[in-house]
Amino acid sequence: MTVIDKSLLDYSLEKASISGVEYADVKWLKRKSESLTVKNNILESSVRSNSEGIGIKILFNGGYGFAATNIITKESIEKTVERAIRVAKASSRAVKNPISLAEEPTHTARVQTYQLIDPNKIPTEEKIEYLIDTTKNADINDNRIKSRSAYYNHWTDHTVLWTTEETKIDQKIIVTGGGVSTLAVQGSETQVRSKPSSFRGDLATAGYEFFQELKLFESALEASQEAVELLEAPQCPADNHATIIIRPGQLMLQTHENGHGFELDRALDYEAAFAGTSFLKPHLRNQLKFGNELVTIHADATKPRGLGSFYYDHEGVQAQKTTLVQDGLLTGYLTSRETAQQIDDLRSSGSARASAYNRMPLIRMTNINLKPGDWKYDEIIEDTKDGYIFDTNVSWSIDDLRLSFQFGTEIGWRVKEGEIVGLIRNPSYTGITPQFWNSVTAIADETDFRMFGTPNCGKGEPGQVMYTGHGSSTTRFENVRIGVVQ
Amino acid sequence: MSDQFNPRNIFNINEHGDPFSTIDQGIDFLQNKIENAGVIGLVSAQYLYSGTTRYAVNQITQHTEFGEITFTLSLNEGKRLSRGSTTVTTEEGLEELFDTLQDSLKKSPEIDFYQGFPESKPSELKDLSSPEWSIEERTDTVIEAINSCEEIEKNVIVSGTCSTSRNYNRVVNSFGLDVDHSGNSNYFKVNAIIESPEDRNHRGYGQEDLNFRFEKPNVDSLSKSATRTARETLTLIDLPAQSYEVVLGQQAVSDLFVFAQFSLDPTSFHETNSFASDNLGAQIFDPKITVADKPRDPQLANLVRLFDFEGLPSEDKLVVDRGVLQSIPYDSFTAAKYLGDKNLATGNTLEFFGNVVPIYGSCVWENGDNSTEDLINEIDDGLWVKNFWYNRFTKRREGGLTGLTRNGLYQVKNGEIVGAVRNLRYTDSFVRAFSPGNVLNLSSDRRMFQLNTTPSVHLETFNFSSVAHTNKIDS
């Protein structure tokens, strides 16, 4: 399945090696994508994109240099290698602590995401027809519904990574998904309801079978009904000590935003000027009680179908499952080869990925998953005397240390005496990360576990948008401040 | 600014690469394919040269350079439309793009309101460029920034970014449109962290950044300012979250107003999901606020271009005139959909985060008469906010936002700065914040940011909803 001329990869590394570099890698990455948007029964957007090029990373005198081109000729690649060396030499003038890389075995592999149905073999008109039918099914003949949208997204990232350490990896990651969303407006009140999740739906590393399993057509009607019902529902009240039950459709973004704090580049201040740092400083490892004993969190790049799943990262490190929090205690980090040895880890956690051929790998989340608990979902509801259920993210904000957060969700329900008694609109909650995770009183079991994909995680300069995954079961928190209003 | 200006001349081929033969050949190839297929086409070719030098923990950590040619193709037949892009610039790559889109075009249903590509309009070329900023110059700037910070505080942790980009665009269509333009921008940022010698969990933070084109920033001054802020924020005053009289610094104003710019998109406007819905022509902001979109002003706006994504000429346009909302931007698609006429497109279409959207992306606020320092001196009892962070909508229809202060929040009493304040989270609306009567004054000094150029603004009230974070982590 490789379509890059391997002699060009060889040439890149040879050219770099004779220049006396300490390390070099060359990454060819081709992304092919298809995106369809239907709004109110009309195909409004049908977009196909191909992106392909070569990026060359050089380590010279302890400084990194990176250059990239999408002109894949011997002449262009030669110039790009020279540019990467020039950049690395300039970097080395401003290096006080030379970069050294954690050891990683040499890998030779050809791997690909498992898919049952190749999305490219499904005729485009079939996908379009399905999306049109979905928005038709969302039509409940209510003029407060201002728009009904359905989405299909698919891309393939085909990467070939060769390094001067003899690693040769050929990897194809396949992503597929979609969603349905409706907007209801009444006066100054607006409500959006999305299925199965917001912001163009859910995605997984899988084939077309995942899109089929989303059952957008079946859920479209409920999306519209709930959007209209939310217009009339009571406002989420203000309460500083509420019990809230968060469904995986919202908890995915909670774990995402808190998950950034485990990125070791942040914890080591590498991202201080942009994404921010982290309160999870390395000296707090095995000391800080991130959550209570119910809370165990893994970064798992090996979880099938997770949007953050892969086989090798873009430094050639094999995918792993890393424990970030064990029974509440901070135990681990997401690391790269550059950062791992700075906290005396012998090996990178395999978390360095780049969003495109022309981007340098950064530490990115893989699948940040909350370990399921022992409760049945229904038992949590029945056990709750006075509380709220929140689901599906609509708004998110967190500080640069990943401590102070505020989230809004599309939908909420009131729980009284163990029963769901009605909807609430504009749910929101706010808190401080370790206090929040130390207030957990119940986590539902494996049967309630659900993974969601976050395709739009921004980090780095120039900007990189990466895809990550987040799995959890419904979780109950106590003493949470809800209903923050202007 | 002569009539002879050639947009290609802003590229130094040795330094930035030579994309032009590839672009011209690619466009010719696609135009032939379009003509032979008997469909209507719009081709946009872009070359982006980008150099970024990131530094952290007092050394360069990421240093990248790349050049990229992208072809974007839109095909139209009757009321059908398909669009795609590729960076595969070989004939095989362009043929694959064309064939895929032609196949998609045939299989796509008709869009009942679609009217095709807009008619072209004449426009003049203009030099929007500025001097380059080389790899070595950026490296020198990093070294200067680190040294300047360390002059103020030996143990400061310094981070930041120096970046430069140059872009060239050529847009052609089946109706004879053939336009090109080029431009560039530069960005400098310095961030300083100082750890408390008594408690390593406690730190002070400071940051300064700006986009620039003609005058390189005073790196020494900005670096020292960031370090002083970091030092000042080591000692914090705890204030309750409540409504305060505030001066929002230029960055803070930019951070809020960019959400107004996002909300002026025609889809949200017509679906009544924007603050602008039902408010066009209304006195929604204070009369002191006048904002114009100036995509042709390289002195005042960061994002400058002569033509938009559809090849329509850009032009200066009033967005807010003395507080009255004047206009919203359209591309030909939304103009046809909502106004019934594709030619009411305003020339503001950009490719932004992968989406092709009409946006006022070069908003310039008129300035006031007094300096930011004068505005701070006007505060009776309130706060000076240098910037905000992680701002997000809470209620789009009302312009409701939440976010946090990050690098510089100060208590001010009787016009004097008392000291730095622990960061606060705000939950308020930019519509309410800039509403008639709540804006007391604007500063004369402005700073250029990615999508707008803004002064500092003195507000009578601004609502903070919680204390942002604490050092008392339970462990």
mmCIF file of C-alpha atoms in Angstrom, chain B residues 46-247:
data_model
loop_
_atom_site.group_PDB
_atom_site.id
_atom_site.type_symbol
_atom_site.label_atom_id
_atom_site.label_comp_id
_atom_site.label_asym_id
_atom_site.label_seq_id
_atom_site.Cartn_x
_atom_site.Cartn_y
_atom_site.Cartn_z
ATOM 1 C CA GLN B 46 -2.010 29.027 -3.012
ATOM 2 C CA TYR B 47 1.619 28.950 -1.996
ATOM 3 C CA LEU B 48 2.322 29.263 1.695
ATOM 4 C CA TYR B 49 5.825 29.641 3.038
ATOM 5 C CA SER B 50 5.948 29.380 6.812
ATOM 6 C CA GLY B 51 8.786 29.663 9.313
ATOM 7 C CA THR B 52 8.260 29.255 13.047
ATOM 8 C CA THR B 53 10.803 29.395 15.831
ATOM 9 C CA ARG B 54 9.386 28.264 19.169
ATOM 10 C CA TYR B 55 11.366 28.593 22.335
ATOM 11 C CA ALA B 56 10.712 27.345 25.855
ATOM 12 C CA VAL B 57 12.644 26.821 29.071
ATOM 13 C CA ASN B 58 15.128 29.406 27.750
ATOM 14 C CA GLN B 59 16.091 27.634 24.531
ATOM 15 C CA ILE B 60 14.757 26.882 21.061
ATOM 16 C CA THR B 61 12.589 23.791 21.227
ATOM 17 C CA GLN B 62 10.812 23.599 17.873
ATOM 18 C CA HIS B 63 12.049 25.186 14.709
ATOM 19 C CA THR B 64 10.155 24.543 11.520
ATOM 20 C CA GLU B 65 10.107 25.705 7.926
ATOM 21 C CA PHE B 66 7.907 24.570 5.102
ATOM 22 C CA GLY B 67 6.547 25.569 1.753
ATOM 23 C CA GLU B 68 3.255 24.194 0.457
ATOM 24 C CA ILE B 69 1.332 24.576 -2.784
ATOM 25 C CA THR B 70 -2.387 23.823 -2.563
ATOM 26 C CA PHE B 71 -4.831 23.651 -5.450
ATOM 27 C CA THR B 72 -8.484 24.106 -4.576
ATOM 28 C CA LEU B 73 -11.023 23.259 -7.255
ATOM 29 C CA SER B 74 -14.759 23.965 -7.346
ATOM 30 C CA LEU B 75 -16.866 22.462 -10.138
ATOM 31 C CA ASN B 76 -20.338 23.636 -11.070
ATOM 32 C CA GLU B 77 -22.919 22.302 -13.492
ATOM 33 C CA GLY B 78 -26.383 23.832 -13.320
ATOM 34 C CA LYS B 79 -27.368 23.779 -9.678
ATOM 35 C CA ARG B 80 -24.794 21.197 -8.718
ATOM 36 C CA LEU B 81 -21.541 21.924 -6.920
ATOM 37 C CA SER B 82 -18.535 19.938 -5.704
ATOM 38 C CA ARG B 83 -15.326 21.147 -4.104
ATOM 39 C CA GLY B 84 -11.979 19.730 -3.129
ATOM 40 C CA SER B 85 -8.315 20.443 -2.687
ATOM 41 C CA THR B 86 -4.973 18.771 -3.093
ATOM 42 C CA THR B 87 -1.322 19.348 -2.334
ATOM 43 C CA VAL B 88 -0.364 16.634 -4.815
ATOM 44 C CA THR B 89 0.860 18.918 -7.564
ATOM 45 C CA THR B 90 1.749 16.346 -10.213
ATOM 46 C CA GLU B 91 -0.533 15.812 -13.217
ATOM 47 C CA GLU B 92 -1.624 12.526 -11.660
ATOM 48 C CA GLY B 93 -2.542 14.297 -8.424
ATOM 49 C CA LEU B 94 -4.489 17.045 -10.177
ATOM 50 C CA GLU B 95 -6.203 14.548 -12.463
ATOM 51 C CA GLU B 96 -7.280 12.504 -9.452
ATOM 52 C CA LEU B 97 -8.758 15.617 -7.861
ATOM 53 C CA PHE B 98 -10.588 16.593 -11.045
ATOM 54 C CA ASP B 99 -11.948 13.114 -11.703
ATOM 55 C CA THR B 100 -13.118 12.705 -8.094
ATOM 56 C CA LEU B 101 -14.926 16.045 -8.133
ATOM 57 C CA GLN B 102 -16.444 15.484 -11.547
ATOM 58 C CA ASP B 103 -17.780 12.137 -10.374
ATOM 59 C CA SER B 104 -19.110 13.749 -7.204
ATOM 60 C CA LEU B 105 -20.709 16.528 -9.264
ATOM 61 C CA LYS B 106 -22.636 14.062 -11.368
ATOM 62 C CA LYS B 107 -23.885 12.184 -8.344
ATOM 63 C CA SER B 108 -24.800 15.187 -6.235
ATOM 64 C CA PRO B 109 -28.406 16.340 -6.076
ATOM 65 C CA GLU B 110 -29.282 19.867 -7.188
ATOM 66 C CA ILE B 111 -29.144 22.720 -4.692
ATOM 67 C CA ASP B 112 -32.334 24.623 -5.454
ATOM 68 C CA PHE B 113 -31.035 28.069 -4.494
ATOM 69 C CA TYR B 114 -27.551 27.713 -5.981
ATOM 70 C CA GLN B 115 -26.661 30.216 -8.719
ATOM 71 C CA GLY B 116 -23.059 29.349 -9.578
ATOM 72 C CA PHE B 117 -19.866 31.342 -9.124
ATOM 73 C CA PRO B 118 -20.034 35.133 -8.735
ATOM 74 C CA GLU B 119 -19.302 37.520 -11.569
ATOM 75 C CA SER B 120 -15.818 39.016 -11.331
ATOM 76 C CA LYS B 121 -15.239 42.662 -10.468
ATOM 77 C CA PRO B 122 -12.282 44.846 -11.404
ATOM 78 C CA SER B 123 -9.704 45.757 -8.824
ATOM 79 C CA GLU B 124 -6.195 47.162 -8.550
ATOM 80 C CA LEU B 125 -3.055 45.429 -7.362
ATOM 81 C CA LYS B 126 -1.324 46.672 -4.266
ATOM 82 C CA ASP B 127 1.852 45.713 -2.429
ATOM 83 C CA LEU B 128 0.796 44.208 0.899
ATOM 84 C CA SER B 129 4.201 42.837 1.820
ATOM 85 C CA SER B 130 6.901 43.656 4.339
ATOM 86 C CA PRO B 131 10.541 42.648 4.812
ATOM 87 C CA GLU B 132 11.324 39.003 5.506
ATOM 88 C CA TRP B 133 12.389 37.538 8.846
ATOM 89 C CA SER B 134 14.974 34.819 8.239
ATOM 90 C CA ILE B 135 15.758 31.689 10.242
ATOM 91 C CA GLU B 136 18.903 33.305 11.629
ATOM 92 C CA GLU B 137 17.173 36.625 12.456
ATOM 93 C CA ARG B 138 14.453 34.794 14.340
ATOM 94 C CA THR B 139 17.132 32.872 16.229
ATOM 95 C CA ASP B 140 18.850 36.157 17.138
ATOM 96 C CA THR B 141 15.505 37.517 18.337
ATOM 97 C CA VAL B 142 15.007 34.503 20.596
ATOM 98 C CA ILE B 143 18.460 34.967 22.118
ATOM 99 C CA GLU B 144 17.727 38.688 22.664
ATOM 100 C CA ALA B 145 14.368 37.931 24.295
ATOM 101 C CA ILE B 146 15.883 35.376 26.672
ATOM 102 C CA ASN B 147 18.747 37.706 27.608
ATOM 103 C CA SER B 148 16.365 40.628 28.219
ATOM 104 C CA CYS B 149 14.160 38.546 30.501
ATOM 105 C CA GLU B 150 17.184 37.244 32.404
ATOM 106 C CA GLU B 151 18.412 40.809 32.913
ATOM 107 C CA ILE B 152 15.298 41.458 34.991
ATOM 108 C CA GLU B 153 15.186 38.104 36.777
ATOM 109 C CA LYS B 154 18.021 35.592 36.669
ATOM 110 C CA ASN B 155 15.816 32.537 37.250
ATOM 111 C CA VAL B 156 13.045 33.413 34.845
ATOM 112 C CA ILE B 157 11.643 30.650 32.602
ATOM 113 C CA VAL B 158 11.280 32.135 29.109
ATOM 114 C CA SER B 159 9.141 30.860 26.245
ATOM 115 C CA GLY B 160 7.665 32.265 23.101
ATOM 116 C CA THR B 161 7.374 32.284 19.354
ATOM 117 C CA CYS B 162 8.845 34.093 16.364
ATOM 118 C CA SER B 163 7.034 33.269 13.157
ATOM 119 C CA THR B 164 6.777 34.540 9.637
ATOM 120 C CA SER B 165 4.663 33.561 6.672
ATOM 121 C CA ARG B 166 4.373 34.563 3.035
ATOM 122 C CA ASN B 167 1.502 33.606 0.813
ATOM 123 C CA TYR B 168 0.655 33.908 -2.847
ATOM 124 C CA ASN B 169 -2.768 33.256 -4.368
ATOM 125 C CA ARG B 170 -3.926 32.998 -7.957
ATOM 126 C CA VAL B 171 -7.629 32.514 -8.685
ATOM 127 C CA VAL B 172 -9.066 31.735 -12.130
ATOM 128 C CA ASN B 173 -12.518 30.716 -13.303
ATOM 129 C CA SER B 174 -14.298 29.674 -16.484
ATOM 130 C CA PHE B 175 -15.584 33.213 -17.066
ATOM 131 C CA GLY B 176 -12.140 34.738 -17.580
ATOM 132 C CA LEU B 177 -11.362 35.733 -14.023
ATOM 133 C CA ASP B 178 -7.596 35.600 -13.442
ATOM 134 C CA VAL B 179 -6.292 37.479 -10.415
ATOM 135 C CA ASP B 180 -3.348 37.085 -8.097
ATOM 136 C CA HIS B 181 -2.004 38.703 -4.965
ATOM 137 C CA SER B 182 0.471 38.108 -2.171
ATOM 138 C CA GLY B 183 1.169 39.180 1.375
ATOM 139 C CA ASN B 184 2.938 38.249 4.550
ATOM 140 C CA SER B 185 2.830 38.639 8.291
ATOM 141 C CA ASN B 186 5.113 38.239 11.291
ATOM 142 C CA TYR B 187 4.443 37.407 14.904
ATOM 143 C CA PHE B 188 6.445 37.756 18.097
ATOM 144 C CA LYS B 189 5.581 36.451 21.551
ATOM 145 C CA VAL B 190 7.450 36.271 24.825
ATOM 146 C CA ASN B 191 6.236 34.512 27.961
ATOM 147 C CA ALA B 192 7.931 34.709 31.354
ATOM 148 C CA ILE B 193 7.424 32.492 34.398
ATOM 149 C CA ILE B 194 8.969 33.102 37.795
ATOM 150 C CA GLU B 195 8.740 30.444 40.488
ATOM 151 C CA SER B 196 8.373 31.441 44.115
ATOM 152 C CA PRO B 197 11.587 30.566 45.960
ATOM 153 C CA GLU B 198 9.477 29.475 48.932
ATOM 154 C CA ASP B 199 6.902 27.329 47.096
ATOM 155 C CA ARG B 200 7.633 25.743 43.725
ATOM 156 C CA ASN B 201 3.909 25.221 43.137
ATOM 157 C CA HIS B 202 3.434 28.971 43.134
ATOM 158 C CA ARG B 203 4.429 30.910 40.031
ATOM 159 C CA GLY B 204 4.013 34.293 38.412
ATOM 160 C CA TYR B 205 3.190 34.551 34.704
ATOM 161 C CA GLY B 206 3.614 37.338 32.165
ATOM 162 C CA GLN B 207 3.245 37.481 28.406
ATOM 163 C CA GLU B 208 3.414 40.019 25.584
ATOM 164 C CA ASP B 209 2.679 39.372 21.938
ATOM 165 C CA LEU B 210 1.797 41.139 18.745
ATOM 166 C CA ASN B 211 1.566 40.726 15.011
ATOM 167 C CA PHE B 212 3.682 43.132 13.014
ATOM 168 C CA ARG B 213 4.485 43.968 9.455
ATOM 169 C CA PHE B 214 6.710 47.002 8.926
ATOM 170 C CA GLU B 215 8.238 47.853 12.282
ATOM 171 C CA LYS B 216 9.934 45.038 14.104
ATOM 172 C CA PRO B 217 8.860 44.912 17.732
ATOM 173 C CA ASN B 218 10.948 46.250 20.576
ATOM 174 C CA VAL B 219 11.961 42.801 21.771
ATOM 175 C CA ASP B 220 13.879 44.093 24.762
ATOM 176 C CA SER B 221 10.973 46.191 26.036
ATOM 177 C CA LEU B 222 8.335 43.494 25.519
ATOM 178 C CA SER B 223 10.510 40.817 27.141
ATOM 179 C CA LYS B 224 11.190 42.955 30.183
ATOM 180 C CA SER B 225 7.508 43.859 30.451
ATOM 181 C CA ALA B 226 6.539 40.172 30.446
ATOM 182 C CA THR B 227 9.138 39.439 33.119
ATOM 183 C CA ARG B 228 7.935 42.310 35.304
ATOM 184 C CA THR B 229 4.375 40.988 35.008
ATOM 185 C CA ALA B 230 5.594 37.528 36.052
ATOM 186 C CA ARG B 231 7.361 39.025 39.042
ATOM 187 C CA GLU B 232 4.331 41.134 40.005
ATOM 188 C CA THR B 233 1.987 38.168 39.798
ATOM 189 C CA LEU B 234 4.062 36.202 42.304
ATOM 190 C CA THR B 235 2.306 38.149 45.028
ATOM 191 C CA LEU B 236 -1.416 37.987 44.556
ATOM 192 C CA ILE B 237 -4.376 39.782 46.013
ATOM 193 C CA ASP B 238 -7.435 37.550 46.443
ATOM 194 C CA LEU B 239 -10.555 39.299 45.269
ATOM 195 C CA PRO B 240 -14.064 37.877 45.114
ATOM 196 C CA ALA B 241 -15.676 37.066 41.785
ATOM 197 C CA GLN B 242 -18.190 39.833 41.106
ATOM 198 C CA SER B 243 -18.840 42.716 38.766
ATOM 199 C CA TYR B 244 -15.964 45.235 38.501
ATOM 200 C CA GLU B 245 -15.147 48.451 36.725
ATOM 201 C CA VAL B 246 -12.405 47.374 34.311
ATOM 202 C CA VAL B 247 -9.923 48.511 31.745
#
